[in-house]
Coordinates of C-alpha atoms in Angstrom, one line a residue:
M88 CA -19.4 27.4 -37.7
S89 CA -21.2 29.5 -35.1
A90 CA -23.9 26.9 -34.8
V91 CA -21.3 24.4 -33.6
F92 CA -20.1 26.6 -30.9
A93 CA -23.6 27.7 -30.0
S94 CA -24.5 24.0 -29.2
L95 CA -21.3 22.9 -27.6
I96 CA -20.7 25.8 -25.2
P97 CA -24.1 25.4 -23.4
T98 CA -23.5 21.6 -23.3
F99 CA -20.2 22.1 -21.4
L100 CA -21.8 24.7 -19.1
I101 CA -24.6 22.3 -18.1
I102 CA -21.9 19.7 -17.3
A103 CA -20.2 22.2 -15.1
T104 CA -23.5 23.0 -13.4
G105 CA -24.0 19.4 -12.5
W106 CA -20.5 19.3 -11.0
L107 CA -21.1 22.3 -8.9
C108 CA -24.4 20.9 -7.6
R109 CA -22.6 17.8 -6.5
I110 CA -19.5 19.3 -4.8
T111 CA -21.6 21.9 -3.0
G112 CA -24.1 19.2 -1.8
F113 CA -27.0 21.0 -3.3
V114 CA -28.2 17.7 -4.7
N115 CA -27.4 14.6 -2.7
D116 CA -26.5 11.1 -3.9
Q117 CA -29.9 9.6 -3.6
Q118 CA -31.4 12.4 -5.6
W119 CA -28.8 11.9 -8.4
S120 CA -29.7 8.2 -8.4
G121 CA -33.4 8.9 -9.0
L122 CA -32.6 11.4 -11.8
E123 CA -30.3 8.9 -13.5
R124 CA -33.1 6.3 -13.6
A125 CA -35.7 8.7 -14.9
T126 CA -33.4 10.0 -17.6
Y127 CA -32.4 6.5 -18.8
V128 CA -36.0 5.1 -18.8
I129 CA -38.2 8.1 -19.6
F130 CA -36.4 11.3 -20.9
F131 CA -33.9 9.8 -23.4
P132 CA -36.5 7.4 -25.0
A133 CA -39.0 10.3 -25.3
L134 CA -36.5 12.3 -27.3
I135 CA -35.9 9.4 -29.7
V136 CA -39.6 8.7 -30.2
D137 CA -40.3 12.4 -30.9
T138 CA -37.4 12.9 -33.3
L139 CA -38.1 9.7 -35.3
A140 CA -41.9 10.2 -35.4
R141 CA -41.6 13.7 -36.8
A142 CA -38.9 13.1 -39.4
D143 CA -39.6 13.2 -43.2
L144 CA -37.6 10.0 -44.0
A145 CA -38.9 9.8 -47.5
S146 CA -37.0 12.9 -48.6
V147 CA -33.5 11.9 -47.5
P148 CA -30.9 9.2 -48.6
V149 CA -31.7 6.8 -45.8
L150 CA -29.5 3.9 -47.1
G151 CA -26.5 6.1 -48.0
V152 CA -26.3 8.1 -44.8
G153 CA -27.4 5.3 -42.5
G154 CA -25.1 2.8 -44.2
A155 CA -22.0 5.1 -43.9
L156 CA -22.7 5.7 -40.2
V157 CA -23.3 2.0 -39.5
G158 CA -20.1 1.1 -41.3
A159 CA -18.1 3.6 -39.3
I160 CA -19.5 2.2 -36.0
L161 CA -18.7 -1.3 -36.9
F162 CA -15.1 -0.3 -37.9
M163 CA -14.6 1.5 -34.6
A164 CA -16.1 -1.4 -32.6
G165 CA -13.9 -3.9 -34.3
L166 CA -10.8 -1.7 -33.8
M167 CA -11.6 -1.3 -30.1
L168 CA -12.1 -5.1 -29.5
A169 CA -8.9 -5.8 -31.4
L170 CA -7.0 -3.4 -29.2
R171 CA -8.5 -4.8 -26.0
P172 CA -5.7 -7.4 -25.3
V173 CA -3.0 -4.8 -25.9
L174 CA -4.6 -2.3 -23.6
E175 CA -5.0 -4.8 -20.9
R176 CA -1.4 -6.0 -21.2
H177 CA 0.5 -2.8 -21.7
A178 CA -1.8 -0.2 -20.1
S179 CA -3.4 -2.2 -17.3
L180 CA -6.8 -1.3 -18.5
D181 CA -9.4 -3.5 -16.7
G182 CA -12.7 -4.6 -18.0
P183 CA -15.0 -1.8 -16.6
S184 CA -12.5 0.8 -17.8
F185 CA -12.5 -0.8 -21.3
T186 CA -16.2 -0.4 -21.5
S187 CA -15.8 3.3 -21.0
V188 CA -13.2 3.6 -23.7
F189 CA -15.3 1.5 -26.0
Q190 CA -18.4 3.7 -25.5
G191 CA -16.2 6.9 -25.8
A192 CA -14.9 5.7 -29.1
T193 CA -18.2 4.6 -30.6
R194 CA -21.2 6.4 -29.1
W195 CA -22.5 9.8 -30.2
N196 CA -24.2 12.8 -28.6
T197 CA -27.6 12.9 -30.2
F198 CA -28.5 16.2 -28.7
V199 CA -25.5 18.1 -30.0
A200 CA -26.0 16.5 -33.5
I201 CA -29.7 17.6 -33.5
A202 CA -28.8 21.1 -32.4
V203 CA -26.0 21.6 -35.0
A204 CA -27.8 19.9 -37.9
G205 CA -31.0 21.7 -37.2
S206 CA -29.3 25.1 -36.9
L207 CA -27.4 24.6 -40.2
F208 CA -29.9 22.7 -42.4
G209 CA -33.3 23.1 -40.8
E210 CA -35.9 20.3 -41.3
R211 CA -33.7 18.3 -43.7
G212 CA -30.9 18.3 -41.2
I213 CA -33.3 17.0 -38.5
A214 CA -34.6 14.3 -40.9
L215 CA -31.0 13.2 -41.6
I216 CA -30.3 13.0 -37.9
A217 CA -33.4 10.9 -37.5
V218 CA -31.9 8.5 -40.0
A219 CA -28.7 8.5 -38.0
I220 CA -30.7 7.7 -34.8
A221 CA -32.5 4.8 -36.5
A222 CA -29.3 3.4 -37.9
M223 CA -27.0 4.0 -34.9
V224 CA -28.9 3.8 -31.7
P225 CA -30.0 0.1 -31.8
L226 CA -26.6 -1.0 -33.1
L227 CA -24.7 1.0 -30.5
N228 CA -26.8 -0.3 -27.7
L229 CA -26.5 -3.8 -28.9
L230 CA -22.7 -3.4 -29.0
A231 CA -22.5 -1.7 -25.6
F232 CA -24.7 -4.4 -24.1
Y233 CA -22.3 -7.1 -25.4
V234 CA -19.3 -5.2 -24.1
F235 CA -20.8 -4.7 -20.6
I236 CA -21.7 -8.4 -20.4
R237 CA -18.3 -9.5 -21.7
F238 CA -16.0 -7.1 -19.9
A239 CA -17.7 -5.4 -16.9
G240 CA -17.8 -8.5 -14.8
R241 CA -21.5 -8.9 -14.9
P242 CA -22.9 -12.5 -14.3
R243 CA -23.4 -14.6 -17.5
Q244 CA -26.9 -14.6 -18.8
S245 CA -28.9 -17.1 -20.8
P246 CA -29.7 -16.3 -24.5
K247 CA -33.3 -15.8 -23.4
A248 CA -32.4 -13.3 -20.7
I249 CA -30.1 -11.4 -23.1
L250 CA -32.8 -11.2 -25.7
R251 CA -35.3 -10.0 -23.1
S252 CA -32.9 -7.4 -21.8
F253 CA -32.3 -6.2 -25.3
A254 CA -36.0 -6.0 -26.2
T255 CA -36.8 -4.0 -23.0
N256 CA -33.8 -1.6 -23.4
P257 CA -35.4 1.9 -23.4
F258 CA -33.3 3.0 -26.4
I259 CA -34.3 0.0 -28.5
W260 CA -38.1 0.1 -27.9
S261 CA -38.1 3.8 -28.3
C262 CA -36.5 3.5 -31.8
A263 CA -39.1 0.9 -32.7
L264 CA -42.0 3.0 -31.5
G265 CA -40.7 6.2 -33.2
L266 CA -40.3 4.4 -36.5
S267 CA -43.7 2.8 -36.2
L268 CA -45.3 6.2 -35.6
N269 CA -43.5 7.6 -38.5
L270 CA -44.4 4.9 -41.0
L271 CA -48.0 4.3 -39.8
A272 CA -48.7 8.0 -39.0
P273 CA -51.6 7.4 -36.6
P274 CA -53.4 10.6 -35.5
L275 CA -52.1 11.2 -32.0
P276 CA -54.0 13.6 -29.7
K277 CA -52.2 17.0 -29.3
P278 CA -51.8 16.6 -25.6
I279 CA -49.9 13.3 -26.1
V280 CA -47.7 14.9 -28.8
S281 CA -46.9 17.8 -26.4
Y282 CA -46.2 15.3 -23.6
I283 CA -43.6 13.4 -25.6
D284 CA -42.0 16.6 -26.8
L285 CA -41.7 18.0 -23.3
M286 CA -40.3 14.8 -21.9
G287 CA -37.7 14.7 -24.7
R288 CA -36.6 18.2 -24.1
A289 CA -35.9 17.4 -20.5
S290 CA -33.4 14.7 -21.5
L291 CA -30.6 17.0 -22.6
A292 CA -30.2 19.0 -19.4
A293 CA -30.9 16.0 -17.1
G294 CA -28.3 13.8 -18.9
L295 CA -25.6 16.4 -18.9
L296 CA -26.2 17.4 -15.2
I297 CA -25.7 13.7 -14.3
V298 CA -22.5 13.6 -16.2
G299 CA -21.2 16.7 -14.4
A300 CA -22.1 15.2 -11.0
G301 CA -19.9 12.2 -11.7
L302 CA -16.9 14.3 -12.8
D303 CA -13.6 14.3 -11.0
L304 CA -11.7 17.3 -12.3
R305 CA -8.5 16.2 -10.5
R306 CA -8.3 13.2 -12.8
L307 CA -9.4 15.2 -15.8
A308 CA -6.4 17.5 -15.3
K309 CA -4.1 14.6 -16.1
P310 CA -5.7 12.7 -19.0
G311 CA -4.2 9.3 -19.7
L312 CA -4.1 6.8 -22.5
P313 CA -7.8 5.8 -22.2
H314 CA -8.9 9.5 -22.6
A315 CA -6.6 10.1 -25.5
L316 CA -7.5 6.9 -27.3
A317 CA -11.2 7.3 -27.0
S318 CA -11.1 10.9 -28.0
A319 CA -8.8 10.4 -31.0
C320 CA -11.0 7.5 -32.3
K321 CA -14.3 9.3 -31.8
L322 CA -13.4 12.8 -32.9
L323 CA -11.0 12.1 -35.7
L324 CA -11.0 8.5 -37.0
M325 CA -14.7 7.9 -36.9
P326 CA -15.6 11.0 -39.0
L327 CA -12.9 10.1 -41.5
V328 CA -14.2 6.5 -41.9
A329 CA -17.8 7.8 -42.2
V330 CA -16.8 10.3 -44.9
I331 CA -15.0 7.7 -47.0
L332 CA -18.0 5.3 -46.8
A333 CA -20.4 8.2 -47.6
H334 CA -18.5 9.1 -50.7
Y335 CA -18.6 5.5 -51.9
A336 CA -22.4 5.6 -51.3
G337 CA -22.7 8.7 -53.5
I338 CA -23.5 11.1 -50.6
G339 CA -22.5 14.7 -51.1
G340 CA -23.4 18.4 -50.4
N341 CA -25.3 19.2 -47.3
D342 CA -26.2 15.5 -46.7
L343 CA -22.5 14.7 -46.4
L344 CA -22.1 17.6 -43.9
V345 CA -24.8 16.2 -41.7
T346 CA -23.1 12.8 -41.9
I347 CA -19.9 14.4 -40.7
I348 CA -21.8 16.1 -37.9
A349 CA -23.3 12.8 -36.8
A350 CA -19.9 11.1 -36.8
S351 CA -17.9 13.9 -35.2
V352 CA -20.0 14.9 -32.2
P353 CA -18.6 13.9 -28.8
T354 CA -19.7 10.7 -27.1
A355 CA -23.1 10.3 -25.6
A356 CA -24.2 11.5 -22.2
A357 CA -26.3 8.3 -22.1
G358 CA -23.0 6.4 -22.0
Y359 CA -22.4 7.7 -18.4
V360 CA -25.9 6.7 -17.3
L361 CA -25.4 3.2 -18.9
A362 CA -22.0 2.8 -17.2
R363 CA -23.7 3.6 -13.8
Q364 CA -26.5 1.1 -14.5
M365 CA -24.4 -1.8 -15.8
G366 CA -21.2 -1.7 -13.8
G367 CA -18.8 0.2 -16.0
N368 CA -16.2 2.7 -14.9
A369 CA -18.6 5.7 -14.7
P370 CA -16.1 8.3 -13.5
L371 CA -13.8 7.5 -16.5
M372 CA -16.8 7.7 -18.8
A373 CA -17.7 11.2 -17.4
E374 CA -14.1 12.4 -17.9
I375 CA -14.0 11.1 -21.5
L376 CA -17.3 12.8 -22.3
T377 CA -16.3 16.1 -20.8
L378 CA -12.9 16.1 -22.4
Q379 CA -14.4 15.2 -25.8
T380 CA -17.0 18.0 -25.5
L381 CA -14.3 20.5 -24.9
I382 CA -12.1 19.2 -27.8
A383 CA -15.1 19.0 -30.1
M384 CA -15.6 22.8 -29.9
I385 CA -12.4 23.0 -31.9
S386 CA -12.4 19.7 -33.9
M387 CA -16.0 19.8 -35.2
P388 CA -15.7 23.1 -37.1
I389 CA -12.4 22.0 -38.5
L390 CA -13.6 18.6 -39.7
I391 CA -16.8 20.1 -41.2
G392 CA -14.7 22.7 -43.1
I393 CA -12.1 20.2 -44.3
L394 CA -14.1 17.0 -44.9
G395 CA -17.1 18.8 -46.2

């Protein structure tokens, strides 16, 4: 499982670089804020558009893999919402902190999944991850949006405002654009293709640097119940649920391994940016992401070996 380590170690090192840039004052707070906005609105969507537009979706089991991952997400989201009153009553977990636990238990790191699946299975692995992106990203953003509106203390919005916010969400419209380019296959000029590709590549480093900048290692040294719950659900329970559903859908072989990869990667760097943008507990989100990335270096190879 050298490909797993090869993708996770650089990820963790980039997070550490962002932390060093912040604590040394090399990058100030205003500069971090601008980078966050550019990453959320430009870099992440470019990666989604590029991956979906290039994928050969006709050659992979779209319904089986996509359905298993969607089912796993819905299971995890339902479990987190059911545990919300218990966490509030017995662990004093407030609304903004719950949004970080929810994101930590449900979201996935697209970049790690692409790196590992591409290293292990080439173009077919990338195509399957594109299926995962199309299936998971809109649903995860819809669920996250609901959780932030419901629990982060944001003012109530009208149904029209909610629909408009959802439609203009960068992750939603980028999925729609990427799928449209894939299905319609319009001839794009090479400079435009290169532009989208370069913007997408910038997203990984930018997103992880931002996560590192928000990290408080003093709190990470003493992880609590929110860290443990989010990590156990994301790195262990979600892959197990995805594998069970994939088996029922008749998915096996390398396709099953890619499904495991998509379900077992740590939570998304975009979750931290979203927490900053929408009033969540961003420091807790950064801690969960960093802790999961470290644990995943061990858990992913084990899960791929056992469940696959």
